[in-house]
Amino acid sequence: MRHRVVVLALDGLLPFELGIPQRIFGLARDSESGDRDRKLYEVVTCSVRPPGPVATDADFTISVERGPEALATADTVVIPSSYELGPVYEEGRLTDALATALAYIRPGTRLVSICTGSYVLAAAGRLDGRPATTHWSSADHFQQLFPQVRVDPDVLFIDDGDVLTSAGVAAGIDLCLHIVRRDHGTAVANDVARRTVVPPHRDGGQAQYIQRPVPEAQFATTTSARAWALGRLDRPILLRDMAQQQSMSVRTFTRRFREEVGISPGQWLTQQRVERARGLLEATDLSIDQVARESGFGTATSLRQHIQAALGVSPTVYRRTFRARVAGR
């Protein structure tokens, strides 16, 4: 049976965010079997009340055909943000209706929040002692309201295993693509990204979107250097080499890169090499030494260190787990 995703529609929801899970999970297809019509997820929407209208932050309401009982059927529950969270946002406590609805969720169900949907998870105690994120503009308030949560305001999303949280609005796309990649691999996630016309992996974190004083006009960007680097990840790439691609000094290039991408060139290169290694581990039978060379890590030891740091498992375990997951679809 398909993995069932249940999206909880709260009054005051943002229609854009409500549609993200349906769009991203709904496009995921089983490319391994060759059946392009076989959906990997079933996505349904429910309300905290019996079926009926749910208000949005726009000039229209939506009609939801399922009540909170649908949460009991979920493998994954997604909670988009709302502008009418009331005591959840103001006092950090659930309303009776919301508490009753969340009680339907079975133990072991994966929990996902988009933007300030994280307030609901935190008020329910599901983020206690765990890392989490939310929209950067609410991060300070969120941390004050829920001091037991380890808030990271700079990232696009956080994967803490069975609980995942995303930053504001469009970061929900990044998180849902990440979940597809985690569940079914890079090829499936990249296919969804192409069909949605979004990048399969967005660089940096939400720190790059925080409003700052407007800098002086800049005409040179680091785009060409990044494209150049992506074409030669299997070879050594020095910072000065990337800077030369843009005819900049290393200092200027590094500053401009951080402004545009949100992280340092070295961090970005590591991210791209990890993604290359993941794809090779999933789609090829190359040895670990070969994967290390092809992804630019050079040695199996270096590859293991970086994959362990990024994914929490060794390359061998990642490959075995991914292959077993594909075989068990």
Coordinates of C-alpha atoms in Angstrom, one line a residue:
M1 CA 0.0 0.0 0.0
R2 CA 1.1 3.6 -0.7
H3 CA 2.6 5.6 2.1
R4 CA -0.3 7.7 3.5
V5 CA 0.3 11.4 4.1
V6 CA -2.4 13.3 6.0
V7 CA -2.3 17.1 6.0
L8 CA -4.0 18.9 8.9
A9 CA -5.8 22.0 7.7
L10 CA -6.2 24.6 10.4
D11 CA -8.3 27.7 10.3
G12 CA -6.3 30.7 9.0
L13 CA -4.0 28.4 6.9
L14 CA -2.0 29.6 4.0
P15 CA -3.3 28.0 0.8
F16 CA 0.2 27.9 -0.8
E17 CA 1.6 25.8 2.1
L18 CA -1.5 23.5 2.2
G19 CA -0.8 22.6 -1.4
I20 CA 2.9 21.8 -1.0
P21 CA 2.5 18.2 0.3
Q22 CA -0.1 17.4 -2.3
R23 CA 2.1 18.7 -5.1
I24 CA 5.4 17.2 -4.0
F25 CA 4.3 13.9 -2.7
G26 CA 1.6 13.6 -5.3
L27 CA 4.1 13.7 -8.1
A28 CA 6.4 11.0 -6.8
R29 CA 6.3 8.0 -9.0
D30 CA 7.8 4.5 -8.9
S31 CA 10.5 4.8 -11.6
E32 CA 12.2 1.5 -10.5
S33 CA 9.2 -0.6 -11.6
G34 CA 8.8 1.3 -14.9
D35 CA 5.2 2.0 -14.0
R36 CA 5.1 5.8 -14.3
D37 CA 1.4 5.8 -13.2
R38 CA 2.1 4.2 -9.8
K39 CA 2.0 6.8 -7.1
L40 CA 4.3 6.3 -4.1
Y41 CA 2.2 8.4 -1.7
E42 CA -1.5 8.9 -1.0
V43 CA -2.1 12.4 0.2
V44 CA -5.4 13.4 2.0
T45 CA -6.5 16.5 3.9
C46 CA -8.4 16.6 7.2
S47 CA -9.7 19.2 9.7
V48 CA -9.8 19.3 13.4
R49 CA -13.6 19.4 13.1
P50 CA -16.1 17.3 11.2
P51 CA -16.0 17.7 7.4
G52 CA -16.8 21.2 6.2
P53 CA -15.4 24.6 5.4
V54 CA -12.0 25.8 6.7
A55 CA -11.0 29.4 6.6
T56 CA -7.8 30.5 5.0
D57 CA -5.8 33.7 5.1
A58 CA -7.1 34.5 1.6
D59 CA -10.5 35.7 0.5
F60 CA -11.9 32.2 0.2
T61 CA -12.5 29.1 2.3
I62 CA -11.8 25.5 1.4
S63 CA -14.0 22.5 1.9
V64 CA -12.4 19.6 3.7
E65 CA -14.0 16.3 3.3
R66 CA -12.4 14.5 6.3
G67 CA -12.5 15.0 10.0
P68 CA -9.7 14.5 12.6
E69 CA -10.2 10.7 12.5
A70 CA -8.2 10.6 9.3
L71 CA -5.0 11.3 11.4
A72 CA -5.3 7.8 12.8
T73 CA -4.7 6.4 9.2
A74 CA -1.5 8.4 8.6
D75 CA 2.0 7.2 8.1
T76 CA 3.1 10.8 8.0
V77 CA 1.2 13.9 9.3
V78 CA 2.0 17.3 7.9
I79 CA 1.0 20.5 9.7
P80 CA 1.2 23.7 7.6
S81 CA 1.2 27.1 9.3
S82 CA -1.8 29.1 10.2
Y83 CA -2.4 32.8 11.1
E84 CA -5.1 31.8 13.6
L85 CA -3.2 29.6 16.1
G86 CA -4.6 31.5 19.1
P87 CA -3.4 30.1 22.4
V88 CA -0.9 27.8 20.5
Y89 CA 1.0 30.9 19.4
E90 CA 0.2 33.2 22.3
E91 CA 0.6 30.8 25.3
G92 CA 2.2 27.6 23.9
R93 CA -0.8 25.4 24.7
L94 CA -3.2 23.4 22.5
T95 CA -6.9 24.1 22.2
D96 CA -9.2 21.3 23.2
A97 CA -10.2 20.6 19.6
L98 CA -6.6 20.5 18.5
A99 CA -5.5 18.3 21.4
T100 CA -8.4 15.9 20.6
A101 CA -7.4 15.8 16.9
L102 CA -3.7 15.1 17.6
A103 CA -4.6 12.3 20.0
Y104 CA -5.7 10.3 16.9
I105 CA -2.1 10.1 15.7
R106 CA -0.7 6.6 16.2
P107 CA 2.7 6.1 17.9
G108 CA 5.5 6.0 15.4
T109 CA 3.8 8.2 12.9
R110 CA 6.2 10.6 11.2
L111 CA 5.5 14.3 12.1
V112 CA 6.2 17.2 9.8
S113 CA 5.6 20.9 10.2
I114 CA 5.9 23.7 7.6
C115 CA 6.7 27.2 8.8
T116 CA 4.9 28.1 12.0
G117 CA 3.2 24.7 12.0
S118 CA 6.1 23.9 14.4
Y119 CA 4.2 25.8 17.1
V120 CA 1.6 23.0 17.1
L121 CA 4.2 20.3 17.4
A122 CA 6.0 22.2 20.2
A123 CA 2.7 22.9 22.1
A124 CA 2.0 19.2 21.9
G125 CA 5.4 18.4 23.5
R126 CA 6.7 16.6 20.4
L127 CA 9.7 18.9 20.1
D128 CA 10.9 18.8 23.7
G129 CA 14.7 18.4 23.8
R130 CA 14.9 18.2 20.0
P131 CA 16.3 20.4 17.3
A132 CA 13.7 22.3 15.3
T133 CA 13.3 25.3 13.1
T134 CA 10.5 27.7 12.1
H135 CA 10.1 30.9 10.1
W136 CA 13.1 33.2 10.8
S137 CA 10.8 36.1 11.9
S138 CA 9.2 33.9 14.6
A139 CA 12.4 32.1 15.8
D140 CA 13.0 34.4 18.8
H141 CA 9.4 34.2 19.9
F142 CA 9.3 30.5 19.4
Q143 CA 12.4 30.0 21.5
Q144 CA 11.0 32.1 24.3
L145 CA 7.7 30.3 24.3
F146 CA 9.3 26.9 24.1
P147 CA 12.7 27.1 25.8
Q148 CA 13.0 23.3 25.9
V149 CA 13.2 23.2 22.1
R150 CA 16.7 23.6 20.5
V151 CA 15.8 26.2 17.8
D152 CA 18.0 26.7 14.8
P153 CA 16.8 29.8 12.9
D154 CA 19.3 29.6 10.1
V155 CA 18.4 26.4 8.3
L156 CA 15.8 25.6 5.7
F157 CA 14.7 22.4 7.5
I158 CA 15.7 20.0 10.2
D159 CA 15.4 16.2 9.9
D160 CA 15.4 14.7 13.4
G161 CA 14.3 11.2 12.3
D162 CA 10.6 10.9 13.0
V163 CA 10.0 14.6 13.5
L164 CA 10.9 17.1 10.8
T165 CA 10.4 20.9 10.8
S166 CA 10.9 23.5 8.0
A167 CA 11.5 27.2 7.9
G168 CA 9.1 29.6 6.3
V169 CA 6.7 29.0 3.5
A170 CA 8.7 27.8 0.4
A171 CA 11.1 25.9 2.7
G172 CA 8.2 23.4 2.9
I173 CA 9.0 22.4 -0.7
D174 CA 12.7 21.8 0.3
L175 CA 11.6 19.6 3.2
C176 CA 9.0 17.6 1.3
L177 CA 11.6 17.0 -1.5
H178 CA 14.0 15.9 1.2
I179 CA 11.5 13.4 2.5
V180 CA 10.9 12.0 -0.9
R181 CA 14.7 11.7 -1.3
R182 CA 15.0 10.0 2.0
D183 CA 12.2 7.6 1.3
H184 CA 12.8 6.8 -2.3
G185 CA 16.2 8.2 -3.4
T186 CA 17.7 11.0 -5.4
A187 CA 16.4 9.9 -8.8
V188 CA 12.7 10.1 -7.6
A189 CA 13.2 13.4 -5.8
N190 CA 15.0 14.9 -8.8
D191 CA 12.2 13.8 -11.1
V192 CA 9.6 15.5 -8.8
A193 CA 11.8 18.7 -8.7
R194 CA 12.0 18.8 -12.5
R195 CA 8.3 18.4 -12.9
T196 CA 7.6 21.1 -10.3
V197 CA 10.3 23.3 -11.8
V198 CA 12.2 23.9 -8.6
P199 CA 15.8 23.1 -7.6
P200 CA 16.1 19.6 -6.2
H201 CA 18.4 20.9 -3.5
R202 CA 18.5 24.6 -2.5
D203 CA 21.8 25.9 -1.2
G204 CA 22.3 27.5 2.1
G205 CA 19.8 28.3 4.9
Q206 CA 17.1 30.9 5.6
A207 CA 19.7 33.3 7.0
Q208 CA 20.2 34.6 3.4
Y209 CA 16.5 35.7 3.4
I210 CA 16.6 37.8 6.5
Q211 CA 16.3 41.5 5.7
R212 CA 19.5 43.4 6.0
P213 CA 20.7 46.9 4.9
V214 CA 20.7 47.0 1.1
P215 CA 24.3 46.5 -0.2
E216 CA 25.8 48.5 -3.0
A217 CA 24.8 47.4 -6.5
Q218 CA 26.6 44.3 -7.5
F219 CA 26.7 43.0 -11.1
A220 CA 29.1 40.1 -10.7
T221 CA 27.7 36.9 -9.1
T222 CA 29.2 33.5 -8.2
T223 CA 26.8 31.5 -10.5
S224 CA 29.5 30.7 -13.1
A225 CA 31.9 29.5 -10.5
R226 CA 29.3 27.2 -9.0
A227 CA 28.5 25.8 -12.4
W228 CA 32.1 25.3 -13.1
A229 CA 32.7 23.5 -9.8
L230 CA 29.7 21.2 -10.3
G231 CA 31.2 20.0 -13.6
R232 CA 34.4 18.9 -11.9
L233 CA 33.4 17.7 -8.4
D234 CA 35.6 14.6 -8.9
R235 CA 38.7 16.8 -9.1
P236 CA 40.4 19.0 -6.5
I237 CA 38.8 22.5 -6.4
L238 CA 40.6 25.3 -4.5
L239 CA 38.9 28.5 -3.4
R240 CA 41.3 30.5 -5.5
D241 CA 40.2 28.5 -8.6
M242 CA 36.6 29.3 -8.0
A243 CA 37.4 33.0 -7.4
Q244 CA 39.4 33.1 -10.7
Q245 CA 36.3 31.9 -12.6
Q246 CA 34.6 35.2 -11.6
S247 CA 37.8 37.3 -11.9
M248 CA 37.5 38.2 -8.2
S249 CA 39.9 38.2 -5.3
V250 CA 39.4 35.3 -2.8
R251 CA 38.2 37.7 -0.2
T252 CA 35.6 39.3 -2.5
F253 CA 34.5 36.0 -3.9
T254 CA 34.0 34.5 -0.4
R255 CA 32.0 37.5 0.8
R256 CA 29.9 37.5 -2.4
F257 CA 29.4 33.7 -2.2
R258 CA 28.0 33.9 1.4
E259 CA 25.7 36.7 0.4
E260 CA 24.2 34.8 -2.5
V261 CA 24.2 31.2 -1.1
G262 CA 24.1 31.6 2.6
I263 CA 27.1 29.4 3.4
S264 CA 30.8 29.3 2.7
P265 CA 32.2 27.9 -0.6
G266 CA 33.8 25.0 1.3
Q267 CA 30.5 24.1 3.0
W268 CA 28.7 24.3 -0.4
L269 CA 31.3 22.0 -2.1
T270 CA 30.9 19.5 0.7
Q271 CA 27.1 19.5 0.3
Q272 CA 27.4 19.0 -3.5
R273 CA 29.8 16.1 -3.1
V274 CA 27.6 14.4 -0.5
E275 CA 24.7 14.7 -3.0
R276 CA 26.9 13.2 -5.8
A277 CA 28.0 10.4 -3.5
R278 CA 24.4 9.6 -2.5
G279 CA 23.4 9.4 -6.1
L280 CA 26.3 7.0 -6.9
L281 CA 25.5 4.8 -3.8
E282 CA 21.9 4.6 -4.9
A283 CA 22.2 4.1 -8.6
T284 CA 25.5 2.3 -9.2
D285 CA 27.5 -0.7 -8.0
L286 CA 30.7 1.3 -7.8
S287 CA 33.0 0.3 -4.8
I288 CA 33.2 2.7 -1.9
D289 CA 36.7 3.7 -3.1
Q290 CA 35.3 4.5 -6.6
V291 CA 32.4 6.5 -5.1
A292 CA 34.9 8.5 -3.1
R293 CA 36.9 9.3 -6.1
E294 CA 34.0 10.1 -8.4
S295 CA 32.4 12.4 -5.8
G296 CA 35.6 14.3 -5.0
F297 CA 36.3 13.0 -1.5
G298 CA 39.4 11.2 -2.7
T299 CA 39.6 8.4 -0.2
A300 CA 37.1 6.0 1.3
T301 CA 38.0 7.3 4.8
S302 CA 37.1 10.9 3.8
L303 CA 33.9 9.7 2.2
R304 CA 32.8 7.8 5.3
Q305 CA 33.5 10.8 7.5
H306 CA 31.4 13.1 5.4
I307 CA 28.5 10.7 4.8
Q308 CA 28.4 9.9 8.5
A309 CA 28.4 13.6 9.4
A310 CA 25.7 14.4 6.8
L311 CA 23.4 11.3 7.0
G312 CA 24.3 9.7 10.3
V313 CA 25.3 6.3 8.7
S314 CA 28.2 4.9 6.8
P315 CA 28.2 4.7 3.0
T316 CA 27.8 0.9 3.1
V317 CA 24.8 1.1 5.5
Y318 CA 23.2 3.9 3.4
R319 CA 23.5 1.9 0.2
R320 CA 22.2 -1.3 1.9
T321 CA 19.3 0.6 3.5
F322 CA 18.3 2.4 0.3
R323 CA 18.4 -0.8 -1.8
A324 CA 16.4 -2.7 0.8
R325 CA 13.8 0.1 0.9
V326 CA 13.5 0.1 -2.9
A327 CA 13.2 -3.7 -3.0
G328 CA 10.4 -3.5 -0.4
R329 CA 8.2 -1.1 -2.1

